[in-house]
Short mmCIF file of C-alpha atoms in Angstrom, two decimals:
data_model
loop_
_atom_site.label_atom_id
_atom_site.label_comp_id
_atom_site.label_asym_id
_atom_site.label_seq_id
_atom_site.Cartn_x
_atom_site.Cartn_y
_atom_site.Cartn_z
CA MET Z 1 -0.05 0.00 0.17
CA ILE Z 2 1.24 3.29 -0.83
CA ILE Z 3 0.43 5.60 1.85
CA GLY Z 4 -0.10 9.25 -0.31
CA ARG Z 5 0.48 12.14 2.92
CA HIS Z 6 0.02 16.33 2.42
CA CYS Z 7 0.66 17.30 5.75
CA GLN Z 8 1.91 20.88 5.75
CA PRO Z 9 4.49 22.91 8.19
CA ARG Z 10 3.36 24.70 10.78
CA LEU Z 11 3.96 28.55 10.53
CA ARG Z 12 3.83 30.46 13.43
CA ARG Z 13 1.30 32.77 14.63
CA THR Z 14 2.73 36.30 13.45
CA GLN Z 15 3.36 34.53 10.05
CA ARG Z 16 -0.75 33.19 9.49
CA LEU Z 17 -1.95 36.64 10.86
CA SER Z 18 0.00 39.46 10.05
CA VAL Z 19 -0.91 40.84 6.64
CA THR Z 20 -2.10 43.79 8.55
CA GLY Z 21 0.88 44.35 11.02
CA ALA Z 22 3.56 46.36 10.64
CA SER Z 23 6.50 44.74 9.55
CA SER Z 24 4.43 43.69 6.77
CA PRO Z 25 5.08 45.29 3.74
CA LEU Z 26 1.75 46.04 3.04
CA ALA Z 27 0.67 47.17 5.81
CA THR Z 28 -1.98 50.13 5.96
CA SER Z 29 -4.29 51.75 7.55
CA ARG Z 30 -6.85 50.75 5.51
CA PRO Z 31 -8.60 48.08 6.68
CA LEU Z 32 -8.01 44.88 4.46
CA SER Z 33 -11.24 44.41 3.14
CA HIS Z 34 -10.69 47.54 1.93
CA ARG Z 35 -7.19 46.84 -0.91
CA MET Z 36 -9.28 43.92 -1.57
CA GLY Z 37 -11.34 45.16 -4.28
CA PRO Z 38 -14.87 45.73 -4.36
CA HIS Z 39 -15.82 41.89 -4.50
CA MET Z 40 -14.12 41.89 -0.70
CA ASP Z 41 -16.52 44.82 0.78
CA ASP Z 42 -19.66 42.09 -0.43
CA LEU Z 43 -17.05 38.71 0.94
CA LEU Z 44 -19.56 38.36 3.78
CA PHE Z 45 -17.19 35.24 4.58
CA SER Z 46 -20.87 33.77 6.68
CA TYR Z 47 -23.01 30.79 6.53
CA ALA Z 48 -25.84 33.73 7.11
CA ASP Z 49 -26.34 36.05 4.22
CA GLU Z 50 -28.42 39.30 3.59
CA THR Z 51 -31.98 36.49 2.94
CA THR Z 52 -31.47 34.87 6.73
CA PRO Z 53 -34.49 36.60 8.99
CA ARG Z 54 -32.52 39.62 10.80
CA PHE Z 55 -32.03 38.55 14.38
CA LYS Z 56 -31.41 34.57 13.28
CA ARG Z 57 -28.45 36.16 10.51
CA SER Z 58 -26.73 38.33 13.85
CA VAL Z 59 -26.64 34.96 15.98
CA ILE Z 60 -24.59 33.61 13.42
CA ARG Z 61 -22.70 36.18 12.87
CA THR Z 62 -22.05 36.23 16.64
CA VAL Z 63 -21.43 32.98 17.38
CA GLU Z 64 -18.93 33.13 13.84
CA ARG Z 65 -17.23 35.98 14.78
CA LEU Z 66 -16.52 34.49 18.85
CA THR Z 67 -15.01 31.54 17.56
CA GLY Z 68 -13.32 31.21 14.47
CA GLN Z 69 -14.33 32.98 11.20
CA PRO Z 70 -12.24 36.24 12.21
CA GLU Z 71 -8.69 33.83 12.12
CA LEU Z 72 -10.44 31.81 9.00
CA LYS Z 73 -10.94 35.24 7.09
CA ARG Z 74 -7.45 36.51 7.52
CA ILE Z 75 -6.57 32.82 6.20
CA TYR Z 76 -8.06 33.25 3.03
CA LEU Z 77 -7.52 36.89 2.41
CA ASP Z 78 -3.51 36.47 2.80
CA ASN Z 79 -4.08 33.35 0.34
CA GLN Z 80 -5.56 36.34 -2.42
CA LEU Z 81 -2.37 39.32 -1.55
CA ARG Z 82 0.35 36.00 -1.92
CA PRO Z 83 -1.30 33.05 -3.66
CA ARG Z 84 1.57 30.29 -4.99
CA ALA Z 85 1.92 30.61 -8.70
CA GLY Z 86 -0.04 27.86 -9.47
CA GLU Z 87 -1.59 26.51 -6.74
CA SER Z 88 -5.83 26.00 -7.31
CA PHE Z 89 -7.33 27.06 -4.89
CA TRP Z 90 -8.03 23.83 -2.72
CA SER Z 91 -4.57 23.00 -2.59
CA ALA Z 92 -4.07 25.94 -0.77
CA ALA Z 93 -7.06 24.85 1.31
CA VAL Z 94 -5.20 22.19 2.41
CA ARG Z 95 -1.98 23.86 2.47
CA ARG Z 96 -2.75 27.34 4.33
CA LEU Z 97 -4.94 25.12 6.55
CA ARG Z 98 -1.86 23.02 7.66
CA LEU Z 99 -4.23 19.71 7.36
CA ASP Z 100 -2.08 15.84 7.50
CA VAL Z 101 -4.64 14.18 4.93
CA ARG Z 102 -3.67 10.38 5.30
CA PHE Z 103 -4.49 8.50 1.95
CA ASP Z 104 -3.40 5.30 -0.37
CA ALA Z 105 -1.52 7.19 -3.83
CA ALA Z 106 -2.26 3.78 -5.19
CA ARG Z 107 -6.04 4.19 -5.25
CA LEU Z 108 -6.82 7.66 -5.78
CA ALA Z 109 -4.33 6.46 -8.97
CA ALA Z 110 -6.48 3.46 -9.96
CA LEU Z 111 -9.73 5.43 -10.27
CA PRO Z 112 -10.85 6.23 -14.40
CA LYS Z 113 -9.28 9.68 -16.01
CA THR Z 114 -11.92 9.59 -18.53
CA GLY Z 115 -15.45 8.66 -18.95
CA PRO Z 116 -17.87 9.67 -16.64
CA LEU Z 117 -17.10 9.71 -12.99
CA VAL Z 118 -19.74 10.26 -9.14
CA ILE Z 119 -17.70 10.47 -5.96
CA VAL Z 120 -19.60 9.63 -3.55
CA ALA Z 121 -18.75 10.09 0.49
CA ASN Z 122 -20.08 10.41 4.16
CA HIS Z 123 -20.14 13.71 5.33
CA PRO Z 124 -18.67 14.71 9.34
CA TYR Z 125 -17.23 17.21 9.17
CA GLY Z 126 -19.57 19.81 6.22
CA VAL Z 127 -16.19 22.43 5.51
CA LEU Z 128 -12.84 20.02 5.75
CA ASP Z 129 -14.52 17.21 4.10
CA GLY Z 130 -15.30 19.37 1.02
CA LEU Z 131 -12.32 21.12 0.95
CA VAL Z 132 -10.28 17.47 1.21
CA ILE Z 133 -12.43 15.86 -1.44
CA ALA Z 134 -11.65 18.48 -3.94
CA TRP Z 135 -8.45 18.54 -4.04
CA LEU Z 136 -8.23 14.90 -4.08
CA ALA Z 137 -11.25 14.72 -6.77
CA GLU Z 138 -8.27 17.38 -8.78
CA ARG Z 139 -5.28 15.58 -8.76
CA ILE Z 140 -6.98 12.61 -10.76
CA ARG Z 141 -9.82 14.58 -12.20
CA PRO Z 142 -9.04 17.90 -13.42
CA ASP Z 143 -12.54 17.88 -14.98
CA PHE Z 144 -14.88 17.07 -11.67
CA LYS Z 145 -17.29 19.54 -10.23
CA ILE Z 146 -18.66 19.43 -7.25
CA LEU Z 147 -22.33 19.62 -5.65
CA THR Z 148 -21.11 21.72 -2.68
CA HIS Z 149 -23.22 24.67 -0.05
CA ALA Z 150 -23.80 27.73 -1.95
CA VAL Z 151 -22.09 29.33 0.25
CA LEU Z 152 -18.43 28.48 -1.20
CA LEU Z 153 -19.38 31.33 -4.06
CA ARG Z 154 -18.00 33.86 -1.94
CA ALA Z 155 -14.79 32.95 -2.51
CA PRO Z 156 -14.25 33.38 -6.44
CA GLU Z 157 -11.46 30.66 -6.87
CA ALA Z 158 -13.42 28.33 -6.79
CA ALA Z 159 -16.75 29.53 -8.26
CA PRO Z 160 -15.64 26.93 -11.65
CA GLN Z 161 -15.66 24.17 -9.83
CA LEU Z 162 -18.80 24.45 -7.41
CA LEU Z 163 -22.35 22.75 -8.26
CA PRO Z 164 -24.39 24.49 -5.55
CA VAL Z 165 -26.33 23.97 -3.01
CA ASP Z 166 -28.60 26.51 -1.79
CA PHE Z 167 -30.90 26.07 1.64
CA SER Z 168 -32.33 28.20 2.41
CA GLY Z 169 -35.68 26.86 1.04
CA SER Z 170 -36.40 30.59 -1.05
CA PRO Z 171 -37.89 30.31 -4.58
CA ALA Z 172 -34.47 31.59 -5.90
CA ALA Z 173 -32.83 28.61 -3.66
CA MET Z 174 -35.02 25.86 -5.49
CA ALA Z 175 -34.69 27.52 -9.18
CA THR Z 176 -30.47 27.41 -7.82
CA ASN Z 177 -30.45 23.72 -6.59
CA LEU Z 178 -32.54 22.45 -10.22
CA ALA Z 179 -29.37 23.91 -12.25
CA SER Z 180 -27.41 22.54 -10.54
CA ARG Z 181 -28.78 19.04 -10.25
CA ALA Z 182 -29.20 19.78 -14.44
CA ALA Z 183 -25.86 20.77 -14.85
CA ALA Z 184 -24.47 17.76 -13.17
CA ARG Z 185 -26.02 15.42 -15.83
CA ASP Z 186 -24.45 17.52 -18.22
CA HIS Z 187 -21.72 17.33 -17.22
CA LEU Z 188 -21.68 13.56 -16.26
CA ALA Z 189 -23.02 13.27 -19.87
CA GLN Z 190 -20.39 14.82 -21.53
CA GLY Z 191 -17.98 12.59 -19.78
CA GLY Z 192 -17.02 14.07 -16.97
CA CYS Z 193 -16.54 14.51 -12.99
CA VAL Z 194 -19.07 15.10 -10.63
CA VAL Z 195 -18.20 14.83 -6.50
CA VAL Z 196 -21.40 14.47 -4.25
CA PHE Z 197 -22.14 13.98 -0.39
CA PRO Z 198 -25.15 12.23 -0.75
CA ALA Z 199 -26.67 12.82 2.53
CA GLY Z 200 -27.31 16.86 1.61
CA GLY Z 201 -26.30 17.57 5.45
CA VAL Z 202 -23.38 17.34 7.99
CA SER Z 203 -23.78 14.10 10.21
CA THR Z 204 -25.38 14.45 13.13
CA SER Z 205 -25.74 11.84 17.28
CA PRO Z 206 -28.57 11.22 16.78
CA ASP Z 207 -28.30 11.64 21.00
CA ARG Z 208 -29.36 15.18 21.49
CA LEU Z 209 -26.23 15.46 23.99
CA GLY Z 210 -24.05 13.29 21.34
CA ARG Z 211 -22.58 10.38 22.95
CA LYS Z 212 -23.09 8.75 20.10
CA PRO Z 213 -21.84 8.77 17.33
CA ALA Z 214 -22.30 11.03 14.30
CA GLN Z 215 -24.52 9.26 11.86
CA ASP Z 216 -25.62 10.43 7.81
CA ALA Z 217 -28.87 11.51 7.27
CA PRO Z 218 -30.39 8.31 4.36
CA TRP Z 219 -28.44 9.28 1.37
CA GLN Z 220 -30.90 10.52 -1.19
CA PRO Z 221 -31.72 8.77 -4.55
CA PHE Z 222 -31.04 11.41 -7.30
CA THR Z 223 -27.53 10.73 -7.10
CA ALA Z 224 -28.69 7.04 -7.74
CA GLN Z 225 -30.10 8.58 -10.40
CA LEU Z 226 -27.16 10.65 -11.83
CA ILE Z 227 -25.50 7.47 -11.38
CA GLU Z 228 -27.77 5.88 -13.65
CA LYS Z 229 -28.66 8.03 -16.64
CA ALA Z 230 -24.59 8.91 -16.73
CA LYS Z 231 -23.92 4.50 -16.76
CA ALA Z 232 -21.26 6.89 -14.19
CA ALA Z 233 -18.68 4.42 -12.26
CA VAL Z 234 -18.47 5.76 -8.47
CA ALA Z 235 -15.06 5.74 -6.06
CA PRO Z 236 -16.14 5.72 -2.92
CA ILE Z 237 -14.97 7.23 0.14
CA TYR Z 238 -14.83 7.37 3.46
CA PHE Z 239 -13.88 10.45 6.51
CA GLU Z 240 -12.71 9.48 8.98
CA GLY Z 241 -14.00 11.39 12.46
CA GLN Z 242 -16.86 13.53 13.23
CA ASN Z 243 -17.33 17.69 14.44
CA SER Z 244 -17.23 18.10 18.49
CA ARG Z 245 -20.01 17.54 20.56
CA VAL Z 246 -20.14 20.60 21.47
CA PHE Z 247 -21.51 20.76 17.39
CA GLN Z 248 -23.70 17.98 18.12
CA ILE Z 249 -25.77 19.13 20.68
CA ALA Z 250 -25.95 22.55 19.12
CA SER Z 251 -28.20 20.67 16.13
CA HIS Z 252 -30.71 19.39 18.06
CA LEU Z 253 -31.09 22.72 20.20
CA SER Z 254 -31.17 24.66 16.71
CA LEU Z 255 -30.49 25.20 12.80
CA THR Z 256 -28.98 28.56 13.83
CA LEU Z 257 -26.73 27.31 16.35
CA ARG Z 258 -25.65 24.37 13.69
CA LEU Z 259 -24.58 26.99 10.82
CA ALA Z 260 -22.89 29.42 13.35
CA LEU Z 261 -20.49 25.91 15.03
CA ILE Z 262 -18.61 25.33 11.06
CA PHE Z 263 -16.46 27.99 11.13
CA HIS Z 264 -15.51 26.82 15.26
CA GLU Z 265 -15.30 23.14 14.35
CA VAL Z 266 -12.85 24.17 10.63
CA ARG Z 267 -10.61 26.88 13.16
CA SER Z 268 -9.77 23.50 15.52
CA ARG Z 269 -8.67 21.08 13.33
CA MET Z 270 -6.47 23.92 11.60
CA GLY Z 271 -2.43 21.84 11.75
CA ALA Z 272 -4.99 18.17 12.72
CA GLU Z 273 -4.62 14.79 10.37
CA LEU Z 274 -8.05 13.71 8.79
CA ARG Z 275 -7.39 9.85 7.13
CA VAL Z 276 -8.74 9.41 4.08
CA ALA Z 277 -10.02 5.64 2.69
CA ILE Z 278 -10.17 5.57 -1.11
CA GLY Z 279 -12.23 2.13 -1.88
CA ALA Z 280 -12.33 0.25 -5.88
CA PRO Z 281 -14.24 1.77 -7.94
CA ILE Z 282 -18.35 0.66 -8.59
CA ASP Z 283 -19.69 -0.45 -12.00
CA GLY Z 284 -23.52 1.38 -11.91
CA SER Z 285 -24.32 -1.31 -13.44
CA ASP Z 286 -23.35 -4.11 -10.39
CA LEU Z 287 -25.10 -1.06 -7.85
CA ALA Z 288 -28.30 -0.92 -10.07
CA ARG Z 289 -29.47 -4.98 -8.46
CA ALA Z 290 -29.58 -3.65 -5.71
CA GLY Z 291 -33.26 -2.90 -6.43
CA ASP Z 292 -34.67 0.64 -6.44
CA ARG Z 293 -32.75 4.01 -6.08
CA ARG Z 294 -33.78 4.40 -2.46
CA ALA Z 295 -32.10 0.39 -1.99
CA GLN Z 296 -28.25 1.41 -4.00
CA MET Z 297 -28.00 4.30 -2.24
CA ALA Z 298 -28.48 2.30 1.53
CA GLU Z 299 -26.05 -0.72 -0.31
CA LEU Z 300 -23.83 2.22 -1.86
CA ARG Z 301 -23.20 3.67 1.51
CA ARG Z 302 -23.24 0.81 3.36
CA ARG Z 303 -19.87 -0.15 1.20
CA THR Z 304 -18.65 3.55 1.73
CA GLU Z 305 -18.50 3.52 5.37
CA ALA Z 306 -17.25 -0.54 5.31
CA LEU Z 307 -13.68 1.01 4.00
CA ALA Z 308 -13.98 2.26 8.13
CA SER Z 309 -11.28 -0.64 8.64
CA ASP Z 310 -9.80 -0.04 5.44
CA LEU Z 311 -7.74 3.43 6.63
CA PRO Z 312 -4.46 4.57 6.28
CA ALA Z 313 -2.30 4.59 9.00
CA GLY Z 314 -1.94 7.57 11.34
CA ARG Z 315 1.01 9.62 11.85
CA PRO Z 316 3.06 7.91 15.22
CA PRO Z 317 2.61 9.49 18.13
CA ALA Z 318 5.29 12.50 19.28
CA ARG Z 319 7.80 11.07 21.81
CA ARG Z 320 7.16 12.53 25.07
CA GLY Z 321 10.37 14.84 25.06
CA GLU Z 322 9.22 15.95 21.00
CA ALA Z 323 5.51 16.09 21.96
CA LEU Z 324 7.28 18.77 25.24
CA LYS Z 325 9.43 20.67 22.54
CA SER Z 326 6.81 20.83 20.01
CA ARG Z 327 4.89 23.24 22.21
CA ILE Z 328 7.82 25.25 23.62
CA ALA Z 329 8.50 25.89 20.24
CA THR Z 330 4.82 26.87 19.08
CA VAL Z 331 4.54 29.09 23.42
CA THR Z 332 7.40 30.66 21.87
CA ALA Z 333 6.13 31.50 17.98
CA LYS Z 334 3.22 32.91 19.76
CA LEU Z 335 5.46 35.26 21.19
CA ASN Z 336 6.97 36.16 18.27
CA LEU Z 337 11.01 35.12 21.25
CA SER Z 338 13.71 33.27 20.13
CA PRO Z 339 14.83 30.59 22.82
CA LYS Z 340 17.88 31.09 24.49
CA ARG Z 341 21.24 29.34 23.54
CA ALA Z 342 23.32 27.95 26.38
#
């Protein structure tokens, strides 16, 4: 087994966040968003927009500001100011968030490079799994498009690969979703690749106190329709893990709180390891033998979740001395100090 490993070095906080600091050659008294061009003033960087009721919008944005959104926005803006030549939005996201993605490179390479392909996955995180699956897909299928939350359209770099899904329930949202479904069918008909999270939402614990493992909602038959009409191959991908217990509890209390905590979940996993299992491609006709579309999706979900027993090895635990050195280095970097030499 060839294990792909993508791990970003831990940057000092000052390196990641000092975009407007006095030490930066780009320092200015004007807010960063005003220097990014007019589109940045419209980039809310929030799961609430102007169509969200005022009270709900206020709650979501307040919680987001208190739980990680400002740092994530600074990272995004810094990448716009200092992009790496030739680096995609998805690669930049994985690098900037310092994600240590563990996957089997040989299995990824074995997926079909041409012809209609539907990549499916469980949806434990809501953002990180979306970023990582797109990052993986572009390595083998630069023609991929991903059905995902419309909020990502606010990052113009990602727009060419996005088929937005709008959960607001408005007439405009319904039109957007119908258009995205049609675009997905057309893209597959032309031999393209489409990435889908069939659950249509983030995994949630069935227990109101978050004590039980989070589970996907039932996988929707629309994905089976895509596969059937395009006679597409299917690539199952499984993500290990789930969002925090706070997120699980909030999900049972209020959809508003659930949305408001998404940025917190991303921020809390910066620098984390993500283990991903990639399954062998499945012929659509094989899946059809399971029965109707709902039965097909139940079977596809079963096969995808079975990949949990086939995850790649994780990173070795740090020895006690190395862990202590790492903590000291992190604190030193945050304080902008240099360790004294003996």
